[in-house]
Short mmCIF file of C-alpha atoms and ligand atoms in Angstrom, two decimals:
data_model
loop_
_atom_site.label_atom_id
_atom_site.label_comp_id
_atom_site.label_asym_id
_atom_site.label_seq_id
_atom_site.Cartn_x
_atom_site.Cartn_y
_atom_site.Cartn_z
CA MET A 83 0.09 -0.05 0.01
CA ARG A 84 1.38 3.44 -0.74
CA THR A 85 1.89 6.05 1.80
CA PHE A 86 1.39 9.85 2.01
CA PRO A 87 4.57 11.71 1.79
CA PRO A 88 6.82 11.98 5.06
CA GLY A 89 6.48 14.93 7.66
CA PRO A 90 6.36 15.53 11.31
CA LYS A 91 4.37 13.16 13.17
CA GLY A 92 1.07 14.39 14.52
CA LEU A 93 -1.28 13.74 17.33
CA PRO A 94 -4.55 11.57 17.21
CA LEU A 95 -7.59 13.57 15.84
CA VAL A 96 -5.85 17.08 15.69
CA GLY A 97 -2.82 15.72 13.39
CA ASN A 98 -0.15 18.32 12.92
CA LEU A 99 -2.11 21.28 14.18
CA PHE A 100 0.27 22.25 16.76
CA ASP A 101 3.41 21.71 14.39
CA MET A 102 1.90 23.98 11.97
CA PRO A 103 3.93 27.35 12.11
CA LYS A 104 2.19 30.58 13.23
CA SER A 105 4.51 33.03 11.24
CA GLN A 106 6.91 32.67 8.39
CA ALA A 107 5.60 29.25 7.62
CA TRP A 108 8.03 28.99 4.65
CA LYS A 109 11.04 29.12 6.83
CA THR A 110 9.58 26.39 8.87
CA PHE A 111 8.74 24.38 5.78
CA THR A 112 12.18 24.81 4.44
CA LYS A 113 13.67 23.35 7.95
CA TRP A 114 11.33 20.44 7.38
CA SER A 115 12.60 19.86 4.02
CA GLU A 116 16.11 19.47 5.34
CA LYS A 117 14.81 16.41 7.46
CA TRP A 118 11.91 15.03 5.13
CA GLY A 119 12.82 15.97 1.55
CA ASP A 120 11.25 17.72 -1.35
CA VAL A 121 7.65 16.31 -0.93
CA ILE A 122 6.30 16.57 2.61
CA SER A 123 2.84 16.01 3.76
CA VAL A 124 0.95 17.01 7.08
CA SER A 125 -2.48 16.57 8.27
CA VAL A 126 -4.77 19.00 10.35
CA PHE A 127 -8.02 17.52 11.69
CA GLY A 128 -7.85 14.95 8.83
CA GLN A 129 -7.13 17.68 6.05
CA THR A 130 -4.00 16.70 4.20
CA ILE A 131 -1.54 19.52 3.36
CA VAL A 132 1.26 18.61 1.00
CA ILE A 133 4.34 21.09 0.78
CA LEU A 134 6.51 21.26 -2.37
CA ASN A 135 10.08 22.11 -1.97
CA SER A 136 11.91 21.79 -5.08
CA VAL A 137 11.14 23.05 -8.82
CA GLU A 138 11.05 19.19 -9.98
CA CYS A 139 8.43 18.17 -7.96
CA VAL A 140 6.60 21.37 -8.83
CA ASN A 141 6.89 20.59 -12.31
CA GLU A 142 5.85 16.99 -11.60
CA LEU A 143 2.89 17.81 -9.69
CA LEU A 144 1.46 21.33 -11.19
CA GLU A 145 2.69 21.20 -14.65
CA LYS A 146 2.49 17.66 -15.60
CA ARG A 147 -0.50 16.47 -13.57
CA GLY A 148 -2.00 19.93 -14.20
CA SER A 149 -5.57 18.33 -15.13
CA VAL A 150 -5.98 17.41 -11.26
CA SER A 151 -3.85 19.96 -9.58
CA SER A 152 -5.19 23.22 -10.59
CA ASP A 153 -8.07 23.94 -8.18
CA ARG A 154 -8.27 26.11 -5.36
CA PRO A 155 -8.87 25.06 -1.89
CA CYS A 156 -12.47 24.90 -0.63
CA MET A 157 -12.39 28.06 1.50
CA VAL A 158 -15.81 28.31 2.67
CA VAL A 159 -15.68 31.90 4.23
CA ALA A 160 -13.66 33.53 1.34
CA LYS A 161 -15.25 31.72 -1.54
CA LYS A 162 -18.72 31.02 -0.68
CA TRP A 163 -19.62 33.62 2.05
CA ALA A 164 -17.66 36.40 1.04
CA GLY A 165 -18.13 35.95 -2.95
CA TRP A 166 -14.36 35.95 -3.92
CA ASP A 167 -15.13 32.73 -5.75
CA ARG A 168 -15.87 34.55 -8.86
CA VAL A 169 -12.63 36.53 -8.72
CA MET A 170 -10.49 34.19 -10.47
CA VAL A 171 -7.55 34.16 -7.91
CA LEU A 172 -9.77 31.86 -5.67
CA GLU A 173 -11.71 30.27 -8.58
CA ASP A 174 -11.47 26.62 -9.36
CA HIS A 175 -10.01 25.81 -12.89
CA THR A 176 -13.34 25.84 -14.48
CA SER A 177 -14.28 27.01 -17.89
CA ARG A 178 -15.60 30.30 -16.46
CA PHE A 179 -11.88 30.88 -15.00
CA ARG A 180 -10.71 30.00 -18.40
CA ALA A 181 -13.03 32.55 -20.17
CA LEU A 182 -11.77 35.17 -17.34
CA ARG A 183 -8.30 34.40 -18.38
CA ARG A 184 -8.84 34.84 -21.99
CA LEU A 185 -10.12 38.27 -21.29
CA THR A 186 -7.41 39.48 -19.14
CA SER A 187 -4.64 37.99 -20.98
CA LYS A 188 -5.33 39.67 -24.20
CA TYR A 189 -5.07 43.08 -22.35
CA MET A 190 -1.75 42.25 -20.45
CA GLY A 191 -0.73 38.60 -20.97
CA THR A 192 2.24 39.27 -23.36
CA ARG A 193 5.56 41.81 -23.42
CA ALA A 194 4.08 43.26 -26.51
CA ALA A 195 0.60 43.98 -24.81
CA ILE A 196 2.51 45.69 -21.91
CA ALA A 197 4.56 47.82 -24.35
CA SER A 198 1.21 49.45 -25.59
CA LEU A 199 0.51 50.39 -21.88
CA SER A 200 3.99 51.69 -21.26
CA HIS A 201 2.95 55.36 -21.20
CA VAL A 202 0.69 55.08 -18.06
CA LEU A 203 3.62 52.83 -16.43
CA GLU A 204 6.12 55.64 -17.07
CA LEU A 205 4.07 58.43 -15.78
CA GLU A 206 3.09 56.65 -12.71
CA ALA A 207 6.55 55.73 -11.95
CA SER A 208 7.75 59.46 -12.55
CA GLU A 209 5.09 60.55 -10.09
CA PHE A 210 6.23 58.02 -7.63
CA VAL A 211 9.82 59.05 -7.71
CA SER A 212 8.54 62.71 -7.37
CA ARG A 213 6.31 62.24 -4.47
CA VAL A 214 9.03 59.98 -2.63
CA TRP A 215 11.52 62.74 -3.23
CA ARG A 216 9.07 65.13 -1.33
CA ASN A 217 8.10 62.77 1.27
CA PRO A 218 10.76 59.90 1.68
CA GLU A 219 9.41 58.58 5.03
CA ARG A 220 6.28 57.95 3.08
CA LEU A 221 8.02 55.37 0.87
CA SER A 222 5.69 52.28 1.28
CA ASP A 223 2.67 54.67 1.29
CA GLU A 224 4.01 55.89 -2.01
CA ALA A 225 4.59 52.26 -3.44
CA ARG A 226 1.12 51.46 -2.46
CA ARG A 227 -0.37 54.60 -4.01
CA ASN A 228 1.79 53.90 -7.22
CA ALA A 229 0.41 50.25 -7.54
CA GLY A 230 -3.26 51.24 -6.82
CA ALA A 231 -2.79 54.33 -9.35
CA THR A 232 -1.29 52.23 -12.08
CA ILE A 233 -4.05 49.47 -11.95
CA LEU A 234 -6.75 51.91 -11.54
CA MET A 235 -5.84 53.87 -14.74
CA LEU A 236 -5.12 50.70 -16.83
CA ILE A 237 -8.15 48.75 -15.71
CA TYR A 238 -10.76 51.56 -15.34
CA GLY A 239 -9.13 54.68 -16.98
CA TYR A 240 -9.57 56.21 -13.26
CA ARG A 241 -6.98 58.71 -12.46
CA ILE A 242 -6.21 59.35 -8.89
CA ARG A 243 -6.10 62.85 -8.02
CA GLU A 244 -6.72 63.57 -4.54
CA GLU A 245 -4.22 63.03 -1.72
CA GLU A 246 -6.77 60.60 0.13
CA ASP A 247 -8.36 59.03 -2.97
CA PRO A 248 -11.84 57.43 -2.03
CA MET A 249 -11.60 55.06 -4.81
CA LEU A 250 -8.23 53.97 -3.66
CA LYS A 251 -9.25 53.93 0.04
CA MET A 252 -12.13 51.68 -0.92
CA ALA A 253 -10.03 49.21 -2.98
CA ASP A 254 -7.28 49.19 -0.17
CA LYS A 255 -9.98 48.37 2.44
CA ALA A 256 -11.59 45.69 0.29
CA MET A 257 -7.93 43.99 -0.25
CA GLU A 258 -7.23 44.19 3.45
CA SER A 259 -10.35 42.08 4.10
CA TRP A 260 -9.31 39.58 1.46
CA THR A 261 -5.89 39.29 2.98
CA ILE A 262 -7.77 38.26 6.18
CA ILE A 263 -10.12 35.77 4.86
CA SER A 264 -7.93 34.30 2.20
CA LEU A 265 -5.31 32.99 4.77
CA PRO A 266 -5.40 29.12 4.64
CA GLY A 267 -6.74 27.87 8.07
CA ALA A 268 -7.63 31.31 9.31
CA PHE A 269 -11.27 29.96 10.16
CA LEU A 270 -12.41 26.69 11.54
CA VAL A 271 -15.29 26.62 9.46
CA ASP A 272 -12.84 26.28 6.50
CA LEU A 273 -11.58 22.87 7.83
CA PHE A 274 -15.04 21.79 8.94
CA PRO A 275 -17.50 22.84 6.26
CA SER A 276 -20.31 21.52 8.18
CA LEU A 277 -19.89 24.18 10.77
CA GLU A 278 -21.47 26.89 8.23
CA TYR A 279 -25.05 25.16 9.13
CA ILE A 280 -24.94 26.07 12.68
CA PRO A 281 -27.66 28.33 13.66
CA VAL A 282 -26.96 32.16 14.16
CA TRP A 283 -27.56 32.31 17.77
CA PHE A 284 -24.68 29.93 18.33
CA PRO A 285 -21.77 31.64 19.94
CA CYS A 286 -18.27 31.63 18.20
CA ILE A 287 -19.46 32.33 14.62
CA GLN A 288 -17.67 35.67 14.45
CA TRP A 289 -16.55 34.21 11.02
CA ARG A 290 -20.15 35.16 9.64
CA GLU A 291 -19.60 38.90 10.38
CA THR A 292 -16.39 38.89 8.84
CA ALA A 293 -17.48 37.14 5.74
CA THR A 294 -20.72 39.72 5.60
CA THR A 295 -18.35 42.64 5.79
CA ALA A 296 -15.94 41.35 3.40
CA ARG A 297 -18.76 40.72 0.76
CA LYS A 298 -19.96 44.16 0.99
CA LEU A 299 -16.38 45.38 0.40
CA LEU A 300 -16.00 43.02 -2.39
CA ASP A 301 -19.19 44.46 -3.92
CA CYS A 302 -17.82 47.77 -3.65
CA LEU A 303 -14.63 46.86 -5.41
CA ARG A 304 -16.61 45.20 -8.05
CA ASN A 305 -19.10 47.88 -8.51
CA GLU A 306 -17.69 51.28 -7.86
CA PRO A 307 -14.70 51.82 -10.26
CA PHE A 308 -16.92 49.53 -12.83
CA GLU A 309 -19.67 52.39 -12.78
CA TYR A 310 -17.19 55.12 -12.86
CA THR A 311 -15.98 53.77 -16.33
CA ARG A 312 -19.37 53.16 -17.61
CA SER A 313 -20.21 56.68 -16.97
CA GLN A 314 -17.13 57.91 -18.55
CA MET A 315 -17.79 55.98 -21.48
CA SER A 316 -21.22 57.44 -21.91
CA GLU A 317 -19.56 60.92 -21.83
CA GLY A 318 -17.03 59.33 -24.58
CA HIS A 319 -13.98 59.27 -22.20
CA SER A 320 -11.68 56.51 -20.70
CA LEU A 321 -12.34 54.37 -23.92
CA SER A 322 -9.07 52.44 -23.84
CA SER A 323 -9.00 50.98 -20.46
CA PHE A 324 -9.43 47.23 -20.15
CA THR A 325 -13.14 47.74 -18.83
CA ALA A 326 -14.12 49.96 -21.60
CA GLN A 327 -12.42 47.82 -24.27
CA ASN A 328 -14.30 44.77 -23.16
CA LEU A 329 -17.72 46.64 -22.43
CA ILE A 330 -17.72 47.66 -26.00
CA ALA A 331 -17.40 44.20 -27.14
CA ALA A 332 -19.87 42.50 -24.36
CA LYS A 333 -23.08 41.57 -26.09
CA THR A 334 -25.17 39.96 -23.02
CA LYS A 335 -25.29 40.80 -19.21
CA GLU A 336 -23.49 37.53 -18.42
CA GLU A 337 -20.60 38.90 -20.72
CA GLU A 338 -20.60 42.19 -19.05
CA GLU A 339 -20.43 40.53 -15.40
CA LEU A 340 -17.63 38.69 -16.79
CA VAL A 341 -15.84 41.75 -17.69
CA LYS A 342 -16.62 42.91 -14.12
CA ASP A 343 -14.97 40.05 -12.61
CA ALA A 344 -12.03 40.08 -14.59
CA ALA A 345 -11.19 43.79 -13.70
CA THR A 346 -11.65 43.00 -9.88
CA ALA A 347 -9.45 40.14 -10.38
CA LEU A 348 -6.96 42.11 -12.04
CA TYR A 349 -7.01 45.01 -9.21
CA ALA A 350 -6.82 42.18 -6.61
CA GLY A 351 -3.80 40.65 -8.33
CA GLY A 352 -1.88 43.81 -8.81
CA SER A 353 -2.38 46.15 -6.07
CA ASP A 354 -0.52 44.70 -3.11
CA THR A 355 1.90 42.47 -5.10
CA THR A 356 4.36 44.98 -6.52
CA VAL A 357 4.34 47.16 -3.32
CA SER A 358 6.08 44.73 -1.68
CA ALA A 359 8.48 44.21 -4.61
CA VAL A 360 9.18 48.04 -4.77
CA CYS A 361 9.65 48.19 -0.71
CA SER A 362 12.18 45.14 -1.03
CA LEU A 363 14.05 47.12 -4.04
CA PHE A 364 14.78 49.93 -1.49
CA LEU A 365 15.67 47.66 1.39
CA ALA A 366 17.98 45.88 -0.96
CA MET A 367 19.79 49.05 -2.49
CA MET A 368 20.04 50.31 1.12
CA CYS A 369 21.90 47.31 2.35
CA ASN A 370 23.95 46.85 -0.98
CA THR A 371 25.41 49.91 -1.88
CA GLU A 372 27.87 48.07 -4.45
CA ALA A 373 25.12 46.84 -6.43
CA GLN A 374 23.36 50.39 -6.26
CA ALA A 375 26.85 52.11 -7.49
CA LYS A 376 27.04 49.55 -10.39
CA ALA A 377 23.29 50.45 -11.46
CA HIS A 378 24.23 54.03 -10.99
CA ASP A 379 27.19 53.70 -13.23
CA GLU A 380 24.96 51.87 -16.08
CA LEU A 381 22.36 54.46 -15.91
CA ASP A 382 24.97 57.26 -16.38
CA ARG A 383 26.50 55.47 -19.16
CA VAL A 384 23.38 54.47 -21.03
CA ILE A 385 20.95 57.24 -20.11
CA GLY A 386 23.17 60.33 -19.02
CA SER A 387 21.82 62.73 -16.63
CA GLY A 388 19.60 64.75 -18.81
CA ARG A 389 16.51 62.45 -18.72
CA LEU A 390 14.72 59.55 -17.06
CA PRO A 391 14.89 55.95 -18.14
CA SER A 392 11.98 54.75 -20.15
CA LEU A 393 10.64 51.13 -20.78
CA ARG A 394 12.48 51.30 -24.40
CA ASP A 395 15.78 51.48 -22.64
CA ARG A 396 15.33 48.22 -21.03
CA ASP A 397 17.62 46.08 -23.38
CA GLN A 398 20.52 48.55 -22.73
CA LEU A 399 20.31 48.19 -18.88
CA PRO A 400 21.18 44.52 -18.03
CA TYR A 401 22.46 45.40 -14.61
CA VAL A 402 19.38 47.24 -13.77
CA ASN A 403 17.26 44.31 -14.96
CA ALA A 404 19.47 41.79 -12.65
CA ILE A 405 18.72 43.86 -9.77
CA CYS A 406 14.78 43.69 -10.42
CA LEU A 407 15.14 39.70 -11.02
CA GLU A 408 17.19 39.33 -7.53
CA VAL A 409 14.45 41.49 -5.67
CA LEU A 410 11.84 38.85 -7.04
CA ARG A 411 14.21 35.98 -5.53
CA TRP A 412 15.89 37.44 -2.39
CA ASN A 413 12.72 37.86 -0.52
CA PRO A 414 9.69 36.68 -2.79
CA VAL A 415 6.55 38.53 -2.78
CA ALA A 416 4.47 35.52 -2.22
CA PRO A 417 6.68 32.98 -0.49
CA ALA A 418 4.28 30.11 -0.07
CA GLY A 419 2.45 30.95 -3.07
CA VAL A 420 -1.36 30.54 -3.58
CA ALA A 421 -2.34 26.91 -2.26
CA HIS A 422 -3.97 24.74 -5.19
CA ARG A 423 -6.29 21.67 -4.30
CA LEU A 424 -6.20 18.20 -5.98
CA SER A 425 -9.38 17.05 -7.76
CA ASP A 426 -8.35 13.50 -7.63
CA ASN A 427 -5.71 11.02 -6.28
CA VAL A 428 -2.32 11.50 -7.41
CA ILE A 429 0.79 9.09 -7.09
CA LEU A 430 3.99 11.23 -7.02
CA ASP A 431 7.44 9.75 -6.32
CA ASP A 432 5.83 6.60 -5.24
CA TYR A 433 3.70 8.39 -2.49
CA LEU A 434 -0.10 8.80 -2.70
CA LEU A 435 -1.34 12.23 -2.60
CA PRO A 436 -4.88 12.18 -1.74
CA LYS A 437 -8.04 14.01 -3.64
CA ASP A 438 -8.77 17.28 -1.95
CA ALA A 439 -5.24 17.52 -0.57
CA ILE A 440 -4.10 21.24 -0.26
CA ILE A 441 -0.87 21.78 -2.21
CA ILE A 442 1.51 24.38 -1.10
CA THR A 443 4.57 25.66 -3.22
CA ASN A 444 7.27 26.73 -0.87
CA ILE A 445 8.51 29.50 -3.49
CA TRP A 446 10.71 30.71 -0.54
CA LYS A 447 12.88 27.58 -0.60
CA LEU A 448 12.58 27.07 -4.50
CA MET A 449 14.18 30.63 -4.57
CA HIS A 450 16.84 29.95 -2.08
CA ASP A 451 17.78 26.41 -3.25
CA ALA A 452 21.64 26.33 -2.85
CA THR A 453 21.83 23.74 -5.77
CA LYS A 454 20.35 26.26 -8.19
CA TYR A 455 21.60 29.69 -6.73
CA SER A 456 25.00 30.27 -5.17
CA ASP A 457 25.27 31.99 -1.90
CA PRO A 458 21.29 32.15 -1.84
CA LEU A 459 20.87 34.45 1.05
CA GLN A 460 23.13 37.13 -0.37
CA PHE A 461 21.64 39.78 -2.74
CA LYS A 462 23.67 39.43 -5.93
CA PRO A 463 22.31 40.67 -9.26
CA GLU A 464 25.56 39.35 -11.08
CA ARG A 465 24.07 35.85 -10.89
CA PHE A 466 21.78 36.67 -13.57
CA LEU A 467 24.26 38.07 -15.92
CA GLN A 468 26.53 35.93 -18.36
CA VAL A 469 30.18 36.91 -17.38
CA GLY A 470 32.69 35.35 -19.06
CA GLY A 471 32.07 31.59 -19.24
CA THR A 472 29.62 31.43 -16.51
CA GLN A 473 25.92 30.68 -17.30
CA PRO A 474 23.27 32.88 -15.54
CA GLU A 475 21.33 31.14 -12.72
CA PRO A 476 17.63 30.25 -13.40
CA ASP A 477 15.39 33.06 -14.15
CA PRO A 478 13.15 33.84 -10.58
CA ARG A 479 10.16 34.72 -12.77
CA ASN A 480 9.42 31.30 -13.76
CA ILE A 481 8.87 30.54 -9.96
CA ALA A 482 7.70 33.95 -8.38
CA PHE A 483 4.44 34.03 -10.37
CA GLY A 484 3.23 30.39 -9.35
CA SER A 485 3.20 27.43 -11.49
CA GLY A 486 1.09 25.16 -13.07
CA ARG A 487 -1.80 24.91 -15.64
CA ARG A 488 -3.57 28.18 -14.26
CA VAL A 489 -0.47 30.21 -14.61
CA SER A 490 1.53 28.71 -17.54
CA GLU A 491 -1.20 29.09 -20.18
CA LEU A 492 -0.24 32.68 -19.92
CA LEU A 493 1.86 34.60 -17.30
CA LEU A 494 -0.75 37.03 -16.39
CA GLY A 495 0.51 39.31 -13.96
CA MET A 496 4.28 38.73 -14.68
CA HIS A 497 4.45 41.11 -17.72
CA LEU A 498 2.79 43.97 -15.83
CA ALA A 499 4.57 43.49 -12.41
CA ASP A 500 7.78 42.88 -14.40
CA ALA A 501 7.76 46.03 -16.40
CA THR A 502 6.33 48.01 -13.28
CA LEU A 503 9.01 47.02 -11.25
CA PHE A 504 11.82 47.59 -13.86
CA ILE A 505 10.56 51.12 -14.61
CA VAL A 506 10.22 52.11 -10.78
CA CYS A 507 13.75 50.54 -10.25
CA ALA A 508 15.21 52.29 -13.25
CA MET A 509 13.75 55.75 -12.47
CA SER A 510 14.52 55.78 -8.75
CA LEU A 511 18.10 54.73 -9.39
CA ALA A 512 18.45 57.38 -12.07
CA VAL A 513 17.62 60.22 -9.39
CA PHE A 514 18.22 58.73 -5.80
CA ASN A 515 20.97 57.77 -3.66
CA ILE A 516 19.53 55.33 -1.20
CA THR A 517 21.42 54.65 1.89
CA LYS A 518 21.08 53.72 5.57
CA PRO A 519 19.93 56.70 7.74
CA ILE A 520 22.37 58.07 10.05
CA GLU A 521 21.15 59.54 13.52
CA ASN A 522 23.47 61.47 16.03
CA GLY A 523 26.43 60.38 13.73
CA ALA A 524 25.55 56.60 13.97
CA VAL A 525 24.32 54.32 10.94
CA ILE A 526 20.89 52.94 11.76
CA GLU A 527 21.01 49.27 10.61
CA PRO A 528 17.66 48.02 9.27
CA GLU A 529 15.97 44.76 10.44
CA ILE A 530 15.44 42.73 7.53
CA GLU A 531 12.14 40.99 8.51
CA TYR A 532 9.05 40.31 6.53
CA THR A 533 5.33 40.13 7.33
CA ASN A 534 3.19 36.92 7.31
CA GLY A 535 0.41 36.69 4.98
CA THR A 536 -0.11 35.38 1.35
CA ILE A 537 1.67 38.55 0.11
CA SER A 538 4.65 39.10 2.29
CA HIS A 539 5.92 42.68 2.86
CA PRO A 540 9.22 44.06 4.75
CA HIS A 541 8.50 45.39 8.13
CA PRO A 542 8.75 49.22 8.13
CA PHE A 543 12.18 50.42 7.82
CA ARG A 544 13.75 53.78 7.65
CA CYS A 545 15.98 54.82 4.75
CA SER A 546 17.66 57.80 3.49
CA ILE A 547 16.62 58.72 -0.11
CA LYS A 548 18.26 61.88 -1.61
CA PRO A 549 18.86 63.34 -5.07
CA ARG A 550 22.15 61.79 -6.47
CA SER A 551 23.13 65.03 -8.01
CA GLU A 552 22.19 68.62 -8.88
CA ARG A 553 21.06 67.44 -12.20
CA ALA A 554 18.86 64.84 -10.56
CA GLU A 555 17.37 67.23 -8.38
CA SER A 556 16.50 69.60 -11.50
CA LEU A 557 14.97 66.44 -13.14
CA LEU A 558 12.77 65.79 -9.94
CA LEU A 559 11.67 69.43 -9.78
CA SER A 560 10.38 69.25 -13.60
CA LEU A 561 8.22 66.33 -12.76
CA THR A 562 4.42 66.00 -12.84
CA VAL A 563 1.96 68.75 -12.43
CA ILE A 564 -0.08 66.78 -10.16
CA GLY A 565 2.93 66.64 -7.87
CA GLU A 566 3.32 70.16 -7.92
CA ARG A 567 -0.32 70.74 -6.92
CA ASP A 568 -0.43 68.18 -4.19
CA ALA A 569 2.94 69.72 -2.79
CA GLU A 570 1.03 73.18 -2.60
CA VAL A 571 -1.77 71.73 -1.05
CA GLN A 572 0.24 70.33 1.60
CA GLY A 573 2.50 73.28 1.88
CA LEU A 574 5.56 71.21 1.41
CA LYS A 575 8.92 73.12 0.61
CA ARG A 576 11.36 71.10 -2.05
CA GLY A 577 14.72 70.18 -1.67
C1 LIG B 889 5.56 40.86 -8.15
C2 LIG B 889 4.49 40.88 -8.35
C3 LIG B 889 3.51 39.49 -8.46
C4 LIG B 889 3.93 38.41 -8.11
C5 LIG B 889 4.81 37.86 -7.36
C6 LIG B 889 2.75 37.57 -8.35
C7 LIG B 889 2.47 36.21 -7.72
C8 LIG B 889 1.52 35.41 -7.96
C9 LIG B 889 0.96 34.00 -7.64
C10 LIG B 889 2.25 33.36 -6.89
C11 LIG B 889 -0.18 33.60 -7.94
C12 LIG B 889 -0.69 32.39 -7.76
C13 LIG B 889 -0.45 31.20 -8.86
C14 LIG B 889 -0.79 29.85 -8.68
O1 LIG B 889 -2.10 29.56 -8.67
O2 LIG B 889 0.13 29.14 -8.62
C15 LIG B 889 -0.70 34.80 -8.67
C16 LIG B 889 -2.01 34.87 -9.35
C17 LIG B 889 -2.39 36.06 -9.97
N1 LIG B 889 -1.88 37.27 -10.18
FE1 LIG B 889 -0.13 37.70 -9.77
N2 LIG B 889 1.63 38.34 -8.73
C18 LIG B 889 2.01 39.57 -9.04
C19 LIG B 889 1.74 40.50 -9.87
C20 LIG B 889 0.45 40.69 -10.45
C21 LIG B 889 -0.14 41.76 -11.24
C22 LIG B 889 0.57 43.15 -11.48
C23 LIG B 889 -1.32 41.26 -11.70
C24 LIG B 889 -2.52 41.91 -12.56
C25 LIG B 889 -2.63 43.11 -12.62
C26 LIG B 889 -1.68 39.98 -11.27
C27 LIG B 889 -2.71 39.24 -11.31
C28 LIG B 889 -2.90 37.74 -11.04
C29 LIG B 889 -4.12 36.90 -11.18
C30 LIG B 889 -5.27 37.84 -11.69
C31 LIG B 889 -3.89 35.90 -10.38
C32 LIG B 889 -4.89 34.69 -10.28
C33 LIG B 889 -4.70 33.79 -11.42
C34 LIG B 889 -4.81 32.41 -11.01
O3 LIG B 889 -5.43 32.19 -9.89
O4 LIG B 889 -4.30 31.66 -11.65
N3 LIG B 889 -0.51 39.49 -10.48
N4 LIG B 889 0.21 35.80 -8.73
#
């Protein structure tokens, strides 16, 4: 008889409940892999969870057996009660999922499609550097604003104008509630779906309130920006956004609903992820001044000091590109991926993986696999360059954005995230020196720690961000009219 993959020995009934890490699960899974190997299984109240710790087993299970490993876990609260089952990221691999993917990938599923959106990415990135210059201590807020502004513009043709933009505030709230309800194991009812039928007067059903709030927020996220686009269309504006283009083509109410859900999926996928990558970039630059200096040299040589870099310069900036790849590898944005579920039994490496098992890809381990990446804990952009006879190490983009049939049909978020990170990185390094802050003559060392959650962010850190030269300062001064207006409203002085 075949056995389940090895793993820590659990207790009767509760299984591995007390072994499950409360934080930074990917680090515990990595330790377990040293003892039990690449495929590990644990069980919590009878629910099998399989953890994949190598690219090879991820390919075997998620790529080659994609027909049975592409659904999402049955999350009663997030999917059924809060309604996120229709928004792609938590939707099973159904024909509706594929229809959503077709819509979205046409708009941003290729590098060529992204090239046609480059003016928006460049505009928002230049606004980001201008705002960070005026308010360096608000770096992570500005990274969040940049991600939200870019997505709202591309998807709905909505331009953020106000300092506290109501649309962005509403969307952030909806995404915060998604983060809470989508965490695997956050609610007992997710493990025991029969609990959803207990009467409302019963104590300990807090989850229903959480789900009701999450559903209301999701309704706002689906409807408010969508209605904005519709009203703009009726006046002849915003016709190039994702929503407008697809609404023009939609013939039925069902097709309109599909457009609405696809737009929400793109907002959900893109609003938090690049924020983490951009904050990691600044953290990495502050801690690795040698890498930053090499990027400065490359930018001075290729671009000069008279203009900001653009996406068209990308092929001429290999070192800046390598920094972006290393940011994705060094501290991955989604270190434990987004869980899949098996829709049938699978035999893998002679082990039985049972139907309905939850599959976790330990992306953090894959990115720090010492057989693939030399000195994996070090930030070393050179690993991705062909220097002399050495071959570049594997491209982390093949892992960072997930694996398997749902993803490989077209790497949906990858092209946009990749281009956004590049342009923010290139423009920031063109104008800033990013260093550790100095207080009373002493350098303040950052704590390099990351938050829990599906999307993991660096803990807040202080960093000194200053124009690299007078020329850089003049470039910053000449940026965006909106930046100017905001500065006046806040009474901020430049420099
Ligand atoms: C650094 C940035 C990003 C990272 C690291 C990232 C990573 C991921 C991962 C790991 C998944 C789960 C894939 C799986 O099932 O295995 C995912 C799904 C998804 N991402 Fe991204 N993503 C990023 C940016 C974006 C952006 C900018 C968008 C769109 C605007 C986007 C849209 C989506 C969507 C719609 C899904 C759901 C698709 C599905 O369930 O298969 N992502 N992403």
